[in-house]
Short mmCIF file of C-alpha atoms and ligand atoms in Angstrom, two decimals:
data_model
loop_
_atom_site.label_atom_id
_atom_site.label_comp_id
_atom_site.label_asym_id
_atom_site.label_seq_id
_atom_site.Cartn_x
_atom_site.Cartn_y
_atom_site.Cartn_z
CA MET A 245 111.84 117.85 81.74
CA ILE A 246 112.95 115.38 83.84
CA LEU A 247 110.41 113.83 86.40
CA ILE A 248 110.08 111.44 89.08
CA LEU A 249 106.72 110.80 90.13
CA LEU A 250 106.25 109.05 93.61
CA GLY A 251 103.33 107.93 95.02
CA ALA A 252 101.83 105.12 97.47
CA PRO A 253 99.77 102.27 95.41
CA GLY A 254 96.48 103.28 94.88
CA ALA A 255 97.36 107.03 94.66
CA GLY A 256 96.71 107.15 90.94
CA LYS A 257 100.42 107.42 89.64
CA GLY A 258 99.79 105.30 86.70
CA THR A 259 96.90 107.91 85.53
CA GLN A 260 98.74 110.79 86.04
CA ALA A 261 101.94 109.54 84.31
CA GLN A 262 99.89 108.50 81.46
CA ARG A 263 98.38 112.06 81.07
CA LEU A 264 101.63 113.62 81.34
CA MET A 265 102.70 111.36 78.40
CA ASN A 266 99.51 112.42 76.44
CA GLU A 267 99.82 115.89 77.07
CA HIS A 268 103.41 116.95 77.46
CA GLY A 269 105.15 113.99 75.23
CA LEU A 270 106.97 112.98 78.25
CA VAL A 271 108.27 109.28 78.19
CA GLN A 272 107.52 107.00 81.10
CA LEU A 273 110.58 104.90 81.78
CA SER A 274 110.28 101.98 83.81
CA THR A 275 113.31 100.14 85.27
CA GLY A 276 112.02 96.81 84.42
CA ASP A 277 111.13 97.75 80.95
CA MET A 278 114.79 99.16 80.27
CA LEU A 279 116.26 96.36 81.70
CA ARG A 280 114.46 93.93 79.71
CA GLU A 281 114.96 96.27 76.30
CA ALA A 282 118.66 96.19 77.09
CA VAL A 283 119.04 92.55 77.53
CA ALA A 284 116.86 92.06 74.44
CA ASN A 285 119.20 94.34 72.59
CA LYS A 286 122.45 93.05 73.87
CA THR A 287 123.52 96.31 74.52
CA GLU A 288 126.93 96.61 76.43
CA TYR A 289 125.02 97.31 79.93
CA GLY A 290 122.34 94.48 78.82
CA ILE A 291 124.91 91.84 78.53
CA LYS A 292 126.29 92.87 81.96
CA ALA A 293 122.71 92.76 83.64
CA LYS A 294 122.24 89.16 82.05
CA ALA A 295 125.32 87.90 83.32
CA ALA A 296 124.32 89.23 86.66
CA MET A 297 120.85 87.82 86.54
CA ASP A 298 122.01 84.58 85.22
CA ALA A 299 124.60 84.24 88.19
CA GLY A 300 121.51 85.05 90.43
CA GLU A 301 123.16 88.49 91.59
CA LEU A 302 121.53 91.75 91.77
CA VAL A 303 121.99 93.93 88.89
CA THR A 304 124.31 96.69 90.41
CA ASP A 305 123.10 100.11 90.42
CA GLU A 306 126.06 101.30 88.12
CA ILE A 307 124.72 98.86 85.45
CA VAL A 308 121.15 100.07 86.04
CA VAL A 309 122.30 103.67 85.69
CA ASN A 310 124.30 103.21 82.62
CA ILE A 311 121.27 101.43 81.13
CA ILE A 312 119.02 104.59 81.93
CA ALA A 313 121.88 106.74 80.59
CA ASP A 314 121.64 104.59 77.11
CA ARG A 315 118.08 104.92 76.85
CA ILE A 316 117.25 108.35 77.61
CA GLY A 317 119.89 109.22 74.47
CA HIS A 318 116.80 107.96 72.43
CA ASP A 319 114.71 110.27 70.28
CA ASP A 320 111.88 109.75 72.23
CA CYS A 321 112.92 111.44 75.33
CA LYS A 322 113.86 114.80 73.83
CA ASN A 323 110.82 116.14 75.25
CA GLY A 324 111.79 114.73 78.75
CA PHE A 325 110.96 111.51 80.69
CA ILE A 326 109.38 110.24 83.94
CA LEU A 327 111.55 107.85 85.85
CA ASP A 328 109.42 105.14 87.27
CA GLY A 329 110.99 102.39 90.02
CA PHE A 330 114.25 104.31 89.98
CA PRO A 331 115.83 105.36 92.62
CA ARG A 332 114.84 103.68 95.52
CA ASN A 333 117.56 104.70 97.99
CA VAL A 334 120.10 107.55 98.37
CA PRO A 335 123.01 106.02 96.59
CA GLN A 336 120.99 105.20 94.01
CA ALA A 337 119.79 109.12 93.81
CA GLU A 338 123.08 110.03 93.90
CA ALA A 339 124.39 107.75 90.99
CA LEU A 340 121.27 109.16 89.17
CA ASP A 341 122.26 112.66 89.70
CA ALA A 342 126.00 112.14 88.90
CA MET A 343 124.97 110.37 85.56
CA LEU A 344 122.57 113.27 84.49
CA SER A 345 124.90 115.86 85.14
CA GLU A 346 127.94 114.30 83.23
CA LYS A 347 125.16 114.51 80.54
CA GLY A 348 124.38 118.25 81.19
CA LEU A 349 120.99 117.21 82.31
CA LYS A 350 119.22 117.55 85.83
CA LEU A 351 116.56 116.06 87.64
CA ASP A 352 113.63 119.11 87.45
CA HIS A 353 111.02 117.67 90.11
CA VAL A 354 110.14 114.78 92.09
CA VAL A 355 106.32 114.76 92.67
CA LEU A 356 105.39 113.08 95.69
CA MET A 357 101.56 112.13 95.63
CA THR A 358 100.67 111.96 99.29
CA VAL A 359 97.58 109.59 100.68
CA ASP A 360 95.79 109.09 103.55
CA GLU A 361 96.76 105.52 103.91
CA GLU A 362 93.73 104.85 106.12
CA GLU A 363 91.26 106.53 103.78
CA LEU A 364 92.97 104.69 101.00
CA THR A 365 92.87 101.28 102.46
CA LYS A 366 89.32 101.85 103.29
CA ARG A 367 88.72 102.73 99.61
CA ILE A 368 90.66 99.72 98.29
CA ILE A 369 89.18 96.86 100.58
CA GLY A 370 85.70 98.16 100.08
CA ARG A 371 85.75 97.94 96.08
CA PHE A 372 83.93 94.76 94.05
CA THR A 373 82.65 94.77 90.74
CA CYS A 374 79.54 93.38 88.64
CA SER A 375 80.94 90.10 87.24
CA SER A 376 78.33 90.47 84.25
CA CYS A 377 79.31 94.21 83.00
CA ASN A 378 82.32 94.95 85.49
CA GLU A 379 80.42 98.18 86.86
CA GLY A 380 82.38 99.08 89.87
CA TYR A 381 81.18 99.31 93.42
CA HIS A 382 81.95 99.94 96.92
CA ASP A 383 80.92 98.54 100.59
CA GLU A 384 80.80 102.09 101.75
CA PHE A 385 80.91 104.71 98.92
CA LYS A 386 78.82 103.02 96.21
CA ARG A 387 76.52 100.42 97.01
CA PRO A 388 73.72 98.86 94.39
CA ALA A 389 70.46 100.44 94.72
CA VAL A 390 69.33 97.00 95.70
CA ASP A 391 71.66 94.84 97.69
CA ASN A 392 73.53 92.22 95.35
CA VAL A 393 71.70 93.61 92.28
CA CYS A 394 73.70 95.52 89.81
CA ASP A 395 72.20 98.56 88.79
CA LYS A 396 73.66 98.59 85.55
CA CYS A 397 72.82 95.16 84.22
CA GLY A 398 70.95 93.32 86.94
CA GLY A 399 73.60 90.76 87.25
CA THR A 400 73.65 89.32 90.78
CA ASP A 401 77.02 87.83 90.53
CA PHE A 402 80.02 90.10 92.09
CA THR A 403 83.78 89.77 92.24
CA ARG A 404 86.53 91.18 94.38
CA ARG A 405 89.99 91.23 93.29
CA LYS A 406 92.20 88.65 95.51
CA ASP A 407 94.72 91.46 96.48
CA ASP A 408 91.85 94.08 97.68
CA ASN A 409 92.39 92.54 101.32
CA ILE A 410 93.70 94.50 104.28
CA GLU A 411 96.87 92.29 104.69
CA THR A 412 97.85 92.79 101.00
CA VAL A 413 97.25 96.41 101.29
CA GLN A 414 99.30 97.19 104.24
CA ALA A 415 102.05 95.36 102.67
CA ARG A 416 102.16 96.99 99.58
CA PHE A 417 102.28 100.32 101.90
CA GLU A 418 105.28 99.16 103.93
CA THR A 419 107.04 98.33 100.67
CA TYR A 420 105.93 101.74 99.05
CA ARG A 421 107.56 103.29 102.40
CA SER A 422 110.38 101.42 102.88
CA GLN A 423 111.41 102.25 99.05
CA THR A 424 110.36 105.91 99.28
CA GLU A 425 110.84 107.52 102.48
CA PRO A 426 114.62 107.62 102.42
CA LEU A 427 114.29 109.74 99.33
CA LEU A 428 112.41 112.54 100.52
CA PRO A 429 114.99 114.35 102.61
CA TYR A 430 117.38 113.93 99.91
CA TYR A 431 115.39 115.23 97.13
CA GLU A 432 114.10 118.01 99.67
CA SER A 433 117.78 119.19 100.27
CA LYS A 434 117.91 119.44 96.48
CA GLY A 435 115.04 121.81 96.51
CA VAL A 436 113.46 119.61 93.77
CA LEU A 437 110.54 117.98 95.97
CA SER A 438 106.99 118.72 95.70
CA LYS A 439 103.93 117.24 97.41
CA VAL A 440 100.40 117.07 95.97
CA ASN A 441 97.40 115.38 97.43
CA GLY A 442 96.80 112.22 95.63
CA MET A 443 93.58 111.85 97.32
CA SER A 444 91.86 114.41 95.44
CA ALA A 445 89.89 114.01 92.00
CA ILE A 446 91.87 112.97 89.08
CA GLU A 447 91.44 116.42 87.36
CA GLU A 448 92.36 118.19 90.59
CA VAL A 449 95.82 116.30 91.36
CA ALA A 450 96.69 116.81 87.46
CA GLY A 451 96.12 120.50 87.72
CA GLU A 452 98.24 120.63 90.98
CA ILE A 453 101.04 118.49 89.06
CA LYS A 454 100.91 121.03 86.42
CA ALA A 455 101.12 123.94 88.69
CA VAL A 456 104.27 122.24 90.21
CA LEU A 457 105.76 121.62 86.90
CA GLY A 458 105.18 125.05 85.33
CA VAL A 459 103.21 123.91 82.39
ZN1 ZN B 890 76.42 94.61 85.78
#
């Protein structure tokens, strides 16, 4: 099975990908990892990628697609794979389809994990954790029983991740939208796009994804 998982930051894409790997033997292939591997292994396209990067140029889609083509020929991809970070625009999606079709393969599913951005922003910016035991809390949804005292260990020191502020979160959504939205009509027209509600509980989302994949 060949799959692309799309989802906003915080939609739980990583968690769901991990489950698909564990339960169905799919491999998650991130563009960054594949590039680094190809460069390290000095493959034909790894060498080309390195030359481009050394020259301060972007690695072309052609190089990336060839690196993916090499990678999916490896034995661990025989049950299928999940592409992560590619494609990010329609020309890349077309190049990917062309490469797969040359190999007699095709993209089976593109699963979009939809989110309610306002709700998700609220979830993210309210998070904080106990500095002593790492117990997670939330300004609205899970306050300690006594303000500023950890329920679990009695600690009084809490931390917030620097990235969990509204500006950073909105910028991440913006990037996500610009990289994802153009792909949706393309995959919709190919009949491979499905949407699941990424705001549901992890188990529920996993169930929805399984139903889409028919596994
Ligand atoms: Zn604690």
